[in-house]
mmCIF file of C-alpha atoms in Angstrom:
data_model
loop_
_atom_site.group_PDB
_atom_site.id
_atom_site.type_symbol
_atom_site.label_atom_id
_atom_site.label_comp_id
_atom_site.label_asym_id
_atom_site.label_seq_id
_atom_site.Cartn_x
_atom_site.Cartn_y
_atom_site.Cartn_z
ATOM 1 C CA UNK A 277 0.014 -0.001 0.001
ATOM 2 C CA UNK A 278 1.430 3.405 -0.935
ATOM 3 C CA UNK A 279 1.889 6.058 1.694
ATOM 4 C CA UNK A 280 1.205 9.759 1.418
ATOM 5 C CA UNK A 281 3.734 12.514 1.659
ATOM 6 C CA UNK A 282 2.448 13.459 5.091
ATOM 7 C CA UNK A 283 2.748 9.886 6.275
ATOM 8 C CA UNK A 284 6.299 9.475 4.953
ATOM 9 C CA UNK A 285 7.350 12.797 6.616
ATOM 10 C CA UNK A 286 5.832 11.692 9.886
ATOM 11 C CA UNK A 287 7.591 8.304 9.791
ATOM 12 C CA UNK A 288 10.965 9.932 9.135
ATOM 13 C CA UNK A 289 10.394 12.471 11.960
ATOM 14 C CA UNK A 290 9.537 9.608 14.286
ATOM 15 C CA UNK A 291 12.676 7.734 13.168
ATOM 16 C CA UNK A 292 14.878 10.774 13.775
ATOM 17 C CA UNK A 293 13.398 11.324 17.168
ATOM 18 C CA UNK A 294 14.001 7.701 18.114
ATOM 19 C CA UNK A 295 17.614 7.793 16.867
ATOM 20 C CA UNK A 296 18.196 10.989 18.852
ATOM 21 C CA UNK A 297 16.841 9.394 22.000
ATOM 22 C CA UNK A 298 19.004 6.337 21.506
ATOM 23 C CA UNK A 299 22.063 8.559 21.061
ATOM 24 C CA UNK A 300 21.220 10.637 24.115
ATOM 25 C CA UNK A 301 20.740 13.737 21.996
ATOM 26 C CA UNK A 302 18.115 16.440 21.808
ATOM 27 C CA UNK A 303 16.133 16.161 18.546
ATOM 28 C CA UNK A 304 15.736 19.950 18.537
ATOM 29 C CA UNK A 305 19.484 20.159 17.794
ATOM 30 C CA UNK A 306 18.939 18.428 14.484
ATOM 31 C CA UNK A 307 17.995 20.093 11.201
ATOM 32 C CA UNK A 308 16.211 17.978 8.611
ATOM 33 C CA UNK A 309 16.661 19.100 5.010
ATOM 34 C CA UNK A 310 14.257 17.511 2.518
ATOM 35 C CA UNK A 311 16.030 16.891 -0.751
ATOM 36 C CA UNK A 312 13.646 17.454 -3.664
ATOM 37 C CA UNK A 313 15.942 16.668 -6.625
ATOM 38 C CA UNK A 314 13.932 15.926 -9.788
ATOM 39 C CA UNK A 315 10.605 16.595 -8.037
ATOM 40 C CA UNK A 316 8.386 19.433 -9.212
ATOM 41 C CA UNK A 317 7.997 22.715 -7.354
ATOM 42 C CA UNK A 318 4.487 21.597 -6.306
ATOM 43 C CA UNK A 319 5.994 18.998 -4.081
ATOM 44 C CA UNK A 320 7.950 21.686 -2.254
ATOM 45 C CA UNK A 321 4.674 23.604 -1.825
ATOM 46 C CA UNK A 322 3.096 20.500 -0.312
ATOM 47 C CA UNK A 323 6.063 20.077 1.987
ATOM 48 C CA UNK A 324 5.781 23.654 3.038
ATOM 49 C CA UNK A 325 2.130 23.107 3.958
ATOM 50 C CA UNK A 326 3.314 20.225 6.168
ATOM 51 C CA UNK A 327 5.694 22.484 8.022
ATOM 52 C CA UNK A 328 8.949 21.866 6.135
ATOM 53 C CA UNK A 329 11.119 24.952 5.864
ATOM 54 C CA UNK A 330 14.533 23.491 4.851
ATOM 55 C CA UNK A 331 14.827 22.044 1.353
ATOM 56 C CA UNK A 332 17.880 20.849 -0.558
ATOM 57 C CA UNK A 333 18.851 20.606 -4.206
ATOM 58 C CA UNK A 334 22.041 19.309 -5.845
ATOM 59 C CA UNK A 335 21.717 20.688 -9.388
ATOM 60 C CA UNK A 336 22.122 24.486 -9.783
ATOM 61 C CA UNK A 337 19.769 24.928 -12.703
ATOM 62 C CA UNK A 338 16.937 23.077 -11.004
ATOM 63 C CA UNK A 339 17.570 24.822 -7.667
ATOM 64 C CA UNK A 340 17.602 28.266 -9.256
ATOM 65 C CA UNK A 341 14.362 27.651 -11.085
ATOM 66 C CA UNK A 342 12.513 26.265 -8.080
ATOM 67 C CA UNK A 343 13.714 29.017 -5.770
ATOM 68 C CA UNK A 344 12.447 31.595 -8.204
ATOM 69 C CA UNK A 345 9.049 29.895 -8.669
ATOM 70 C CA UNK A 346 8.617 29.565 -4.864
ATOM 71 C CA UNK A 347 10.086 32.951 -3.885
ATOM 72 C CA UNK A 348 6.998 33.831 -1.896
ATOM 73 C CA UNK A 349 7.517 30.948 0.509
ATOM 74 C CA UNK A 350 9.677 31.314 3.633
ATOM 75 C CA UNK A 351 12.109 28.550 2.712
ATOM 76 C CA UNK A 352 15.781 27.987 3.472
ATOM 77 C CA UNK A 353 17.471 26.560 0.365
ATOM 78 C CA UNK A 354 20.490 24.306 0.903
ATOM 79 C CA UNK A 355 22.712 23.571 -2.108
ATOM 80 C CA UNK A 356 24.194 20.110 -1.612
ATOM 81 C CA UNK A 357 25.661 19.121 -4.994
ATOM 82 C CA UNK A 358 28.900 19.891 -6.743
ATOM 83 C CA UNK A 359 28.902 23.539 -7.741
ATOM 84 C CA UNK A 360 30.805 25.020 -10.656
ATOM 85 C CA UNK A 361 32.870 28.063 -9.684
ATOM 86 C CA UNK A 362 31.271 30.084 -12.512
ATOM 87 C CA UNK A 363 27.825 29.518 -10.928
ATOM 88 C CA UNK A 364 28.840 30.838 -7.495
ATOM 89 C CA UNK A 365 27.335 34.295 -7.982
ATOM 90 C CA UNK A 366 24.031 32.893 -9.164
ATOM 91 C CA UNK A 367 23.932 30.327 -6.396
ATOM 92 C CA UNK A 368 24.411 32.944 -3.747
ATOM 93 C CA UNK A 369 21.210 34.650 -4.887
ATOM 94 C CA UNK A 370 19.028 31.760 -3.701
ATOM 95 C CA UNK A 371 21.074 29.515 -1.422
ATOM 96 C CA UNK A 372 21.288 30.209 2.248
ATOM 97 C CA UNK A 373 23.696 27.304 2.782
ATOM 98 C CA UNK A 374 26.137 25.526 0.493
ATOM 99 C CA UNK A 375 27.091 22.054 1.867
ATOM 100 C CA UNK A 376 29.625 21.147 -0.828
ATOM 101 C CA UNK A 377 32.600 23.516 -0.684
ATOM 102 C CA UNK A 378 35.361 21.234 -1.866
ATOM 103 C CA UNK A 379 38.157 23.294 -3.417
ATOM 104 C CA UNK A 380 40.023 26.561 -3.253
ATOM 105 C CA UNK A 381 38.626 27.946 -6.445
ATOM 106 C CA UNK A 382 35.064 27.555 -5.203
ATOM 107 C CA UNK A 383 35.912 29.266 -1.865
ATOM 108 C CA UNK A 384 37.308 32.235 -3.829
ATOM 109 C CA UNK A 385 34.360 32.297 -6.254
ATOM 110 C CA UNK A 386 31.746 32.191 -3.435
ATOM 111 C CA UNK A 387 33.603 34.749 -1.418
ATOM 112 C CA UNK A 388 34.029 37.168 -4.285
ATOM 113 C CA UNK A 389 30.463 36.793 -5.412
ATOM 114 C CA UNK A 390 29.294 38.850 -2.449
ATOM 115 C CA UNK A 391 30.929 41.928 -3.977
ATOM 116 C CA UNK A 392 30.562 43.995 -7.092
ATOM 117 C CA UNK A 393 33.228 43.914 -9.761
ATOM 118 C CA UNK A 394 34.740 47.051 -8.154
ATOM 119 C CA UNK A 395 35.107 45.234 -4.839
ATOM 120 C CA UNK A 396 32.259 46.935 -3.053
ATOM 121 C CA UNK A 397 29.620 45.020 -1.134
ATOM 122 C CA UNK A 398 25.991 45.366 -2.250
ATOM 123 C CA UNK A 399 24.208 48.113 -0.287
ATOM 124 C CA UNK A 400 27.391 48.616 1.767
ATOM 125 C CA UNK A 401 26.655 45.411 3.745
ATOM 126 C CA UNK A 402 28.598 42.240 3.249
ATOM 127 C CA UNK A 403 26.026 39.354 2.999
ATOM 128 C CA UNK A 404 27.205 36.166 4.652
ATOM 129 C CA UNK A 405 26.682 32.713 3.190
ATOM 130 C CA UNK A 406 26.790 29.663 5.461
ATOM 131 C CA UNK A 407 29.033 26.842 4.216
ATOM 132 C CA UNK A 408 30.163 23.324 4.941
ATOM 133 C CA UNK A 409 33.494 21.923 3.746
ATOM 134 C CA UNK A 410 32.849 18.592 2.022
ATOM 135 C CA UNK A 411 34.949 15.543 2.790
ATOM 136 C CA UNK A 412 35.634 12.769 0.300
ATOM 137 C CA UNK A 413 35.611 9.572 2.259
ATOM 138 C CA UNK A 414 36.821 7.453 -0.724
ATOM 139 C CA UNK A 415 40.012 7.351 -2.762
ATOM 140 C CA UNK A 416 38.104 8.296 -5.892
ATOM 141 C CA UNK A 417 39.172 11.810 -6.938
ATOM 142 C CA UNK A 418 36.134 12.032 -9.176
ATOM 143 C CA UNK A 419 33.851 12.312 -6.122
ATOM 144 C CA UNK A 420 33.356 15.743 -4.598
ATOM 145 C CA UNK A 421 35.225 16.698 -1.453
ATOM 146 C CA UNK A 422 38.718 16.972 -0.031
ATOM 147 C CA UNK A 423 40.594 14.174 1.725
ATOM 148 C CA UNK A 424 40.328 14.308 5.505
ATOM 149 C CA UNK A 425 44.018 15.216 5.738
ATOM 150 C CA UNK A 426 43.308 18.423 3.780
ATOM 151 C CA UNK A 427 40.044 19.472 5.534
ATOM 152 C CA UNK A 428 41.607 21.891 8.060
ATOM 153 C CA UNK A 429 43.460 23.816 5.356
ATOM 154 C CA UNK A 430 40.362 24.252 3.284
ATOM 155 C CA UNK A 431 38.264 25.161 6.352
ATOM 156 C CA UNK A 432 40.738 27.928 7.198
ATOM 157 C CA UNK A 433 40.437 29.296 3.676
ATOM 158 C CA UNK A 434 36.602 29.472 4.077
ATOM 159 C CA UNK A 435 36.900 31.109 7.501
ATOM 160 C CA UNK A 436 39.218 33.745 6.053
ATOM 161 C CA UNK A 437 36.567 34.994 3.647
ATOM 162 C CA UNK A 438 34.530 37.814 5.196
ATOM 163 C CA UNK A 439 31.374 36.843 3.226
ATOM 164 C CA UNK A 440 31.480 33.160 4.188
ATOM 165 C CA UNK A 441 30.575 31.522 7.512
ATOM 166 C CA UNK A 442 31.930 28.061 8.087
ATOM 167 C CA UNK A 443 29.318 25.864 9.789
ATOM 168 C CA UNK A 444 31.381 22.677 9.739
ATOM 169 C CA UNK A 445 31.939 19.601 7.627
ATOM 170 C CA UNK A 446 29.766 17.518 5.275
ATOM 171 C CA UNK A 447 30.208 14.028 3.827
ATOM 172 C CA UNK A 448 28.397 11.095 2.143
ATOM 173 C CA UNK A 449 29.111 7.632 3.512
ATOM 174 C CA UNK A 450 30.627 5.263 0.875
ATOM 175 C CA UNK A 451 28.323 2.452 -0.134
ATOM 176 C CA UNK A 452 31.014 -0.187 0.599
ATOM 177 C CA UNK A 453 31.636 0.914 4.203
ATOM 178 C CA UNK A 454 29.582 0.554 7.384
ATOM 179 C CA UNK A 455 27.912 4.003 7.718
ATOM 180 C CA UNK A 456 28.714 4.480 11.362
ATOM 181 C CA UNK A 457 32.404 3.744 10.732
ATOM 182 C CA UNK A 458 32.421 6.329 7.953
ATOM 183 C CA UNK A 459 30.602 8.889 10.045
ATOM 184 C CA UNK A 460 33.040 8.349 12.890
ATOM 185 C CA UNK A 461 35.762 9.549 10.492
ATOM 186 C CA UNK A 462 33.673 12.617 9.670
ATOM 187 C CA UNK A 463 33.311 13.314 13.412
ATOM 188 C CA UNK A 464 37.077 13.045 13.859
ATOM 189 C CA UNK A 465 37.594 15.508 10.976
ATOM 190 C CA UNK A 466 35.040 17.850 12.592
ATOM 191 C CA UNK A 467 36.967 17.807 15.821
ATOM 192 C CA UNK A 468 40.185 18.695 13.956
ATOM 193 C CA UNK A 469 38.448 21.632 12.292
ATOM 194 C CA UNK A 470 36.964 22.783 15.556
ATOM 195 C CA UNK A 471 40.478 22.804 17.080
ATOM 196 C CA UNK A 472 41.330 25.755 14.798
ATOM 197 C CA UNK A 473 37.819 27.155 14.172
ATOM 198 C CA UNK A 474 35.857 26.556 17.396
ATOM 199 C CA UNK A 475 32.574 27.871 15.941
ATOM 200 C CA UNK A 476 32.505 25.260 13.153
ATOM 201 C CA UNK A 477 30.536 22.726 15.237
ATOM 202 C CA UNK A 478 27.995 21.377 12.705
ATOM 203 C CA UNK A 479 28.103 18.114 10.754
ATOM 204 C CA UNK A 480 26.070 17.477 7.577
ATOM 205 C CA UNK A 481 25.752 13.720 7.232
ATOM 206 C CA UNK A 482 22.936 11.185 6.991
ATOM 207 C CA UNK A 483 20.539 10.380 4.221
ATOM 208 C CA UNK A 484 17.428 8.278 3.905
ATOM 209 C CA UNK A 485 19.138 4.935 4.559
ATOM 210 C CA UNK A 486 21.712 5.873 7.158
ATOM 211 C CA UNK A 487 20.499 8.923 9.147
ATOM 212 C CA UNK A 488 20.301 6.955 12.473
ATOM 213 C CA UNK A 489 24.028 6.095 12.187
ATOM 214 C CA UNK A 490 24.767 9.682 11.343
ATOM 215 C CA UNK A 491 22.892 10.907 14.439
ATOM 216 C CA UNK A 492 24.858 8.443 16.562
ATOM 217 C CA UNK A 493 28.070 10.051 15.326
ATOM 218 C CA UNK A 494 27.112 13.652 15.839
ATOM 219 C CA UNK A 495 25.279 14.727 12.724
ATOM 220 C CA UNK A 496 23.414 18.035 13.089
ATOM 221 C CA UNK A 497 22.093 18.375 9.506
ATOM 222 C CA UNK A 498 20.363 15.417 7.847
ATOM 223 C CA UNK A 499 19.749 15.398 4.096
ATOM 224 C CA UNK A 500 16.683 13.176 3.528
ATOM 225 C CA UNK A 501 15.269 12.529 0.082
ATOM 226 C CA UNK A 502 13.273 9.490 -1.028
ATOM 227 C CA UNK A 503 12.217 8.362 2.433
ATOM 228 C CA UNK A 504 10.146 11.523 2.501
ATOM 229 C CA UNK A 505 9.535 12.516 -1.103
ATOM 230 C CA UNK A 506 9.009 9.009 -2.499
ATOM 231 C CA UNK A 507 10.679 7.713 -5.662
ATOM 232 C CA UNK A 508 12.021 10.404 -7.863
ATOM 233 C CA UNK A 509 10.442 10.970 -11.251
ATOM 234 C CA UNK A 510 12.648 9.923 -14.203
ATOM 235 C CA UNK A 511 14.820 12.927 -15.127
ATOM 236 C CA UNK A 512 14.829 14.250 -18.543
#
């Protein structure tokens, strides 16, 4: 029997609450981001009506279009996919948080995008964009993220940009590794970052299939897609 959007959202919320209790954590310290990749803007409207305020996208073109169509809604847009440096200025116009800062050139592009070509901030106020540094937990250089050994250096580069605010670290658990083991490595990387940037206390890990393990290892931001939205439509 198929379930409704409201039922799936409620089931995930119950699962998150249970995982938080099991980990001895306060569920109010967790932010659930509903990932709506490939789904129409109407689904986001339906989620909004159910109380969802944090939504995530990982393709710039799709995120930009949805954010424009839904501009009247009080939503926080999280960009969670690999972002091209030449899209940084456009992404800053709709995204409140970028979870996938993974290289020096993107740090520079996102930082500079807050300013006009003459170097002046818009309206004489420097807007601040929240960011996570993305870890690559595999040896595949084609995947987004920096190796854990390089995370502190990249985090320091983000923190040095006046228009960027480093929230912490983000990662995706490899499919061939026990999620909690992978998330423990993320937690260790987070602690190293906090040793030099004490305010970078947040961890963006956990998806539909592994959010309980992520919560056990300190996740603060969960990126949940199909468990809430249902199967994604076939992309064009």
